[in-house]
Tab-separated table of C-alpha atoms and ligand atoms in Angstrom:
chain	number	residue	atom	x	y	z
G	1	UNK	CA	0.085	-0.222	-0.010
G	2	UNK	CA	1.872	3.506	-1.426
G	3	UNK	CA	1.828	6.064	1.401
G	4	UNK	CA	3.347	7.581	4.383
G	5	UNK	CA	3.322	6.902	7.494
G	6	UNK	CA	4.543	8.897	10.839
G	7	UNK	CA	8.573	8.839	10.602
G	8	UNK	CA	8.685	7.754	7.160
G	9	UNK	CA	11.957	9.429	5.153
G	10	UNK	CA	10.190	11.840	2.608
G	11	UNK	CA	10.612	10.829	-0.886
G	12	UNK	CA	13.048	11.779	-2.299
G	13	UNK	CA	11.269	12.171	-6.221
G	14	UNK	CA	11.985	14.852	-8.734
G	15	UNK	CA	9.167	16.687	-10.396
G	16	UNK	CA	8.126	19.695	-12.869
G	17	UNK	CA	6.833	22.383	-10.342
G	18	UNK	CA	6.014	26.752	-11.418
G	19	UNK	CA	9.511	27.122	-10.427
G	20	UNK	CA	11.368	24.335	-12.309
G	21	UNK	CA	12.403	21.168	-11.902
G	22	UNK	CA	12.504	20.319	-8.203
G	23	UNK	CA	14.679	17.577	-6.417
G	24	UNK	CA	12.545	17.440	-3.030
G	25	UNK	CA	15.122	16.718	-0.860
G	26	UNK	CA	17.206	19.558	-2.083
G	27	UNK	CA	13.938	21.359	-1.874
G	28	UNK	CA	13.337	21.454	1.438
G	29	UNK	CA	17.267	21.647	2.521
G	30	UNK	CA	17.789	21.927	6.551
G	31	UNK	CA	14.256	23.154	7.026
G	32	UNK	CA	11.418	22.140	8.142
G	33	UNK	CA	8.319	21.379	4.412
G	34	UNK	CA	4.937	21.419	4.380
G	35	UNK	CA	3.379	19.194	1.378
G	36	UNK	CA	-0.045	19.768	0.667
G	37	UNK	CA	-1.914	18.580	-2.223
G	38	UNK	CA	-5.254	19.584	-4.449
G	39	UNK	CA	-8.042	17.172	-6.622
G	40	UNK	CA	-7.660	19.763	-9.700
G	41	UNK	CA	-6.790	23.424	-10.752
G	42	UNK	CA	-9.962	26.181	-11.473
G	43	UNK	CA	-11.773	24.771	-8.346
G	44	UNK	CA	-13.739	26.992	-6.230
G	45	UNK	CA	-12.321	25.366	-2.558
G	46	UNK	CA	-8.815	24.907	-4.346
G	47	UNK	CA	-8.594	28.210	-4.887
G	48	UNK	CA	-8.899	29.528	-1.384
G	49	UNK	CA	-6.960	27.228	0.472
G	50	UNK	CA	-4.109	28.051	-1.785
G	51	UNK	CA	-5.594	32.023	-1.299
G	52	UNK	CA	-5.010	31.601	2.065
G	53	UNK	CA	-1.893	29.796	1.919
G	54	UNK	CA	-0.751	32.280	-0.221
G	55	UNK	CA	-1.621	34.743	2.705
G	56	UNK	CA	-0.102	32.469	5.148
G	57	UNK	CA	3.190	32.255	3.679
G	58	UNK	CA	4.645	34.925	5.548
G	59	UNK	CA	4.388	32.614	8.475
G	60	UNK	CA	5.532	29.810	7.612
G	61	UNK	CA	8.331	30.752	6.469
G	62	UNK	CA	9.203	33.005	9.779
G	63	UNK	CA	8.829	29.028	11.511
G	64	UNK	CA	11.191	28.121	8.014
G	65	UNK	CA	8.575	26.264	7.068
G	66	UNK	CA	9.122	25.475	2.950
G	67	UNK	CA	5.553	25.419	1.498
G	68	UNK	CA	5.278	23.455	-1.913
G	69	UNK	CA	1.358	22.845	-3.521
G	70	UNK	CA	0.119	20.142	-5.568
G	71	UNK	CA	-2.062	19.535	-8.089
G	72	UNK	CA	-3.136	17.328	-10.768
G	73	UNK	CA	-2.165	19.458	-13.640
G	74	UNK	CA	0.578	20.877	-15.793
G	75	UNK	CA	2.746	23.804	-15.151
G	76	UNK	CA	0.830	26.233	-17.470
G	77	UNK	CA	-2.550	25.568	-16.190
G	78	UNK	CA	-1.165	25.691	-12.534
G	79	UNK	CA	1.524	29.186	-13.800
G	80	UNK	CA	-3.350	30.140	-15.422
G	81	UNK	CA	-4.653	29.427	-11.829
G	82	UNK	CA	-2.290	30.965	-9.747
G	83	UNK	CA	-3.819	34.560	-12.023
G	84	UNK	CA	-7.113	33.573	-10.182
G	85	UNK	CA	-5.335	32.608	-7.271
G	86	UNK	CA	-3.762	35.865	-6.221
G	87	UNK	CA	-6.853	38.225	-7.739
G	88	UNK	CA	-8.943	35.867	-5.309
G	89	UNK	CA	-6.417	37.205	-2.930
G	90	UNK	CA	-7.450	40.360	-3.806
G	91	UNK	CA	-4.033	40.946	-5.845
G	92	UNK	CA	-1.536	41.796	-8.442
G	93	UNK	CA	-3.452	38.834	-11.089
G	94	UNK	CA	0.427	37.551	-11.325
G	95	UNK	CA	1.439	33.838	-12.406
G	96	UNK	CA	3.102	34.656	-9.038
G	97	UNK	CA	2.940	32.716	-5.600
G	98	UNK	CA	5.104	32.756	-2.163
G	99	UNK	CA	4.979	28.869	-3.137
G	100	UNK	CA	6.076	26.267	-6.701
G	101	UNK	CA	3.024	24.188	-7.155
G	102	UNK	CA	3.755	20.629	-7.939
G	103	UNK	CA	2.812	19.284	-11.905
G	104	UNK	CA	1.563	15.789	-11.387
G	105	UNK	CA	-0.769	15.435	-14.525
G	106	UNK	CA	0.143	11.802	-14.657
G	107	UNK	CA	-0.917	11.168	-10.851
G	108	UNK	CA	2.034	9.241	-10.455
G	109	UNK	CA	3.146	11.418	-6.808
G	110	UNK	CA	-0.169	11.350	-6.060
G	111	UNK	CA	-0.477	7.251	-6.611
G	112	UNK	CA	2.891	7.229	-4.424
G	113	UNK	CA	1.934	9.402	-1.153
G	114	UNK	CA	-1.389	7.768	-1.039
G	115	UNK	CA	-3.346	11.016	-1.939
G	116	UNK	CA	-5.886	9.411	-3.933
G	117	UNK	CA	-9.679	8.996	-2.771
G	118	UNK	CA	-11.459	6.375	-3.576
G	119	UNK	CA	-14.236	7.007	-2.511
G	120	UNK	CA	-14.719	10.797	-4.904
G	121	UNK	CA	-14.221	11.086	-8.519
G	122	UNK	CA	-13.297	13.149	-11.012
G	123	UNK	CA	-16.694	13.597	-13.984
G	124	UNK	CA	-14.376	10.473	-16.076
G	125	UNK	CA	-14.713	8.879	-12.989
G	126	UNK	CA	-11.139	9.114	-12.008
G	127	UNK	CA	-10.731	9.144	-8.393
G	128	UNK	CA	-9.805	12.497	-6.680
G	129	UNK	CA	-6.750	13.250	-5.109
G	130	UNK	CA	-7.305	13.972	-2.138
G	131	UNK	CA	-6.779	17.303	0.423
G	132	UNK	CA	-3.020	15.616	2.395
G	133	UNK	CA	-0.908	17.682	4.448
G	134	UNK	CA	2.602	16.580	5.392
G	135	UNK	CA	4.526	18.275	7.450
G	136	UNK	CA	8.701	16.662	7.601
G	137	UNK	CA	10.756	18.061	9.874
G	138	UNK	CA	14.801	19.215	8.673
G	139	UNK	CA	15.589	15.158	9.377
G	140	UNK	CA	13.106	14.758	5.985
G	141	UNK	CA	10.319	12.679	8.340
G	142	UNK	CA	7.132	13.050	8.278
G	143	UNK	CA	6.028	14.600	11.800
G	144	UNK	CA	2.244	15.285	10.672
G	145	UNK	CA	-0.067	13.899	8.024
G	146	UNK	CA	-3.318	15.518	7.519
G	147	UNK	CA	-5.990	13.705	5.268
G	148	UNK	CA	-9.493	15.425	4.202
G	149	UNK	CA	-11.494	14.599	1.218
G	150	UNK	CA	-11.991	16.769	-1.842
G	151	UNK	CA	-15.372	18.227	-1.344
G	152	UNK	CA	-13.578	19.293	3.021
G	153	UNK	CA	-11.348	22.949	2.856
G	154	UNK	CA	-8.671	22.526	5.196
G	155	UNK	CA	-8.142	25.819	7.715
G	156	UNK	CA	-4.732	26.816	7.148
G	157	UNK	CA	-4.592	28.848	10.979
G	158	UNK	CA	-4.998	25.178	12.280
G	159	UNK	CA	-2.062	23.978	10.707
G	160	UNK	CA	-0.094	26.868	11.510
G	161	UNK	CA	-1.204	26.103	15.039
G	162	UNK	CA	0.235	22.421	14.430
G	163	UNK	CA	3.510	23.335	13.267
G	164	UNK	CA	3.995	25.254	16.750
G	165	UNK	CA	3.287	22.248	17.804
G	166	UNK	CA	5.396	20.241	16.037
G	167	UNK	CA	8.411	22.460	16.629
G	168	UNK	CA	8.212	23.485	20.685
G	169	UNK	CA	7.869	19.468	21.107
G	170	UNK	CA	10.532	18.353	18.933
G	171	UNK	CA	13.202	20.493	21.537
G	172	UNK	CA	11.428	20.510	24.642
G	173	UNK	CA	9.803	17.327	26.979
G	174	UNK	CA	6.256	18.523	26.937
G	175	UNK	CA	2.757	17.710	25.418
G	176	UNK	CA	0.130	20.153	23.747
G	177	UNK	CA	-3.432	19.483	25.017
G	178	UNK	CA	-6.599	20.078	23.646
G	179	UNK	CA	-7.155	23.376	21.978
G	180	UNK	CA	-3.862	24.732	22.561
G	181	UNK	CA	-2.733	28.022	21.450
G	182	UNK	CA	1.170	29.781	21.961
G	183	UNK	CA	1.449	30.731	25.276
G	184	UNK	CA	-1.322	28.418	26.706
G	185	UNK	CA	0.700	26.205	29.104
G	186	UNK	CA	2.014	22.514	28.523
G	187	UNK	CA	1.845	18.938	29.280
G	188	UNK	CA	4.879	17.599	31.268
G	189	UNK	CA	5.025	13.838	29.209
G	190	UNK	CA	3.503	11.322	31.406
G	191	UNK	CA	7.693	9.727	30.347
G	192	UNK	CA	9.123	12.327	32.794
G	193	UNK	CA	9.641	12.173	36.064
G	194	UNK	CA	8.534	14.700	38.901
G	195	UNK	CA	12.181	15.386	40.187
G	196	UNK	CA	13.866	16.040	36.703
G	197	UNK	CA	10.096	17.550	35.431
G	198	UNK	CA	11.249	20.142	38.688
G	199	UNK	CA	14.545	21.094	37.175
G	200	UNK	CA	13.857	21.118	33.637
G	201	UNK	CA	10.570	23.598	34.556
G	202	UNK	CA	11.839	25.863	36.349
G	203	UNK	CA	8.541	27.743	35.750
G	204	UNK	CA	7.032	25.188	37.819
G	205	UNK	CA	4.410	22.190	37.159
G	206	UNK	CA	1.551	22.695	38.730
G	207	UNK	CA	-0.889	18.779	39.036
G	208	UNK	CA	-4.125	18.330	39.318
G	209	UNK	CA	-5.479	16.186	42.121
G	210	UNK	CA	-7.825	13.492	40.163
G	211	UNK	CA	-10.017	10.783	41.325
G	212	UNK	CA	-7.792	8.175	40.546
G	213	UNK	CA	-5.194	9.465	42.234
G	214	UNK	CA	-3.101	9.272	39.730
G	215	UNK	CA	-0.959	12.394	39.445
G	216	UNK	CA	-0.741	12.521	35.683
G	217	UNK	CA	-1.878	15.914	34.344
G	218	UNK	CA	0.867	17.839	35.065
G	219	UNK	CA	1.295	21.435	33.074
G	220	UNK	CA	3.756	23.928	33.219
G	221	UNK	CA	4.092	27.739	31.443
G	222	UNK	CA	5.246	27.088	27.938
G	223	UNK	CA	9.228	27.200	27.801
G	224	UNK	CA	10.866	28.820	24.900
G	225	UNK	CA	10.717	26.304	22.096
R	301	BEZ	C1	-13.234	22.580	-5.161
R	301	BEZ	O1	-11.838	22.661	-5.170
R	301	BEZ	O2	-13.833	23.214	-4.915
R	301	BEZ	C2	-12.846	20.986	-5.551
R	301	BEZ	C3	-12.475	19.780	-6.125
R	301	BEZ	C4	-13.359	18.842	-6.559
R	301	BEZ	C5	-13.932	18.201	-6.150
R	301	BEZ	C6	-15.068	19.175	-4.848
R	301	BEZ	C7	-14.869	20.084	-4.832
């Protein structure tokens, strides 16, 4: 079964994009990376998603995350569609977006990366490329994957939020609780002993009492990443 699981290394594929040919590992370099796929060019939901992604590009750049999109049409279509995306954002209708779009007209990458949705099909009966988000770490390993069907647009603010969590938890022995936002308290990970937690988190560890008597709900103010 093709596809990528957490911890897998990103395949080092070659692809045509709106910025020329790329080798994926060279594209990623030492950065974090986000690859997000789309069912088709010139479709309404995809246009709104890429518009939002373009608006948020400076936020991803601040976090050292390289962005790249994928859609199953060719480079010329991508460039022409980019004008619509910029116009949707009320920007100059230029062919330039702050990230490249991979041309996967033969769906080779979509198949390799497990992106096709057998339940949703285009007018010719072909399976649509689902809305996948892959976040890769600087080690090129998959840190997060999100999979939405073509008919449900993603929330790019949420993607930024999970990048903040991934980058914090990659370097600190914490986990982020439900609905966490940057600046909120975080949880001490269960494998860390109380004594060690006290040393690691000088701002304090606060444990919530629970009916079980087990002391596992341990909060600490968010450490600096
Ligand atoms: C869209 O991007 O609007 C879309 C694409 C394929 C199926 C449904 C919606």
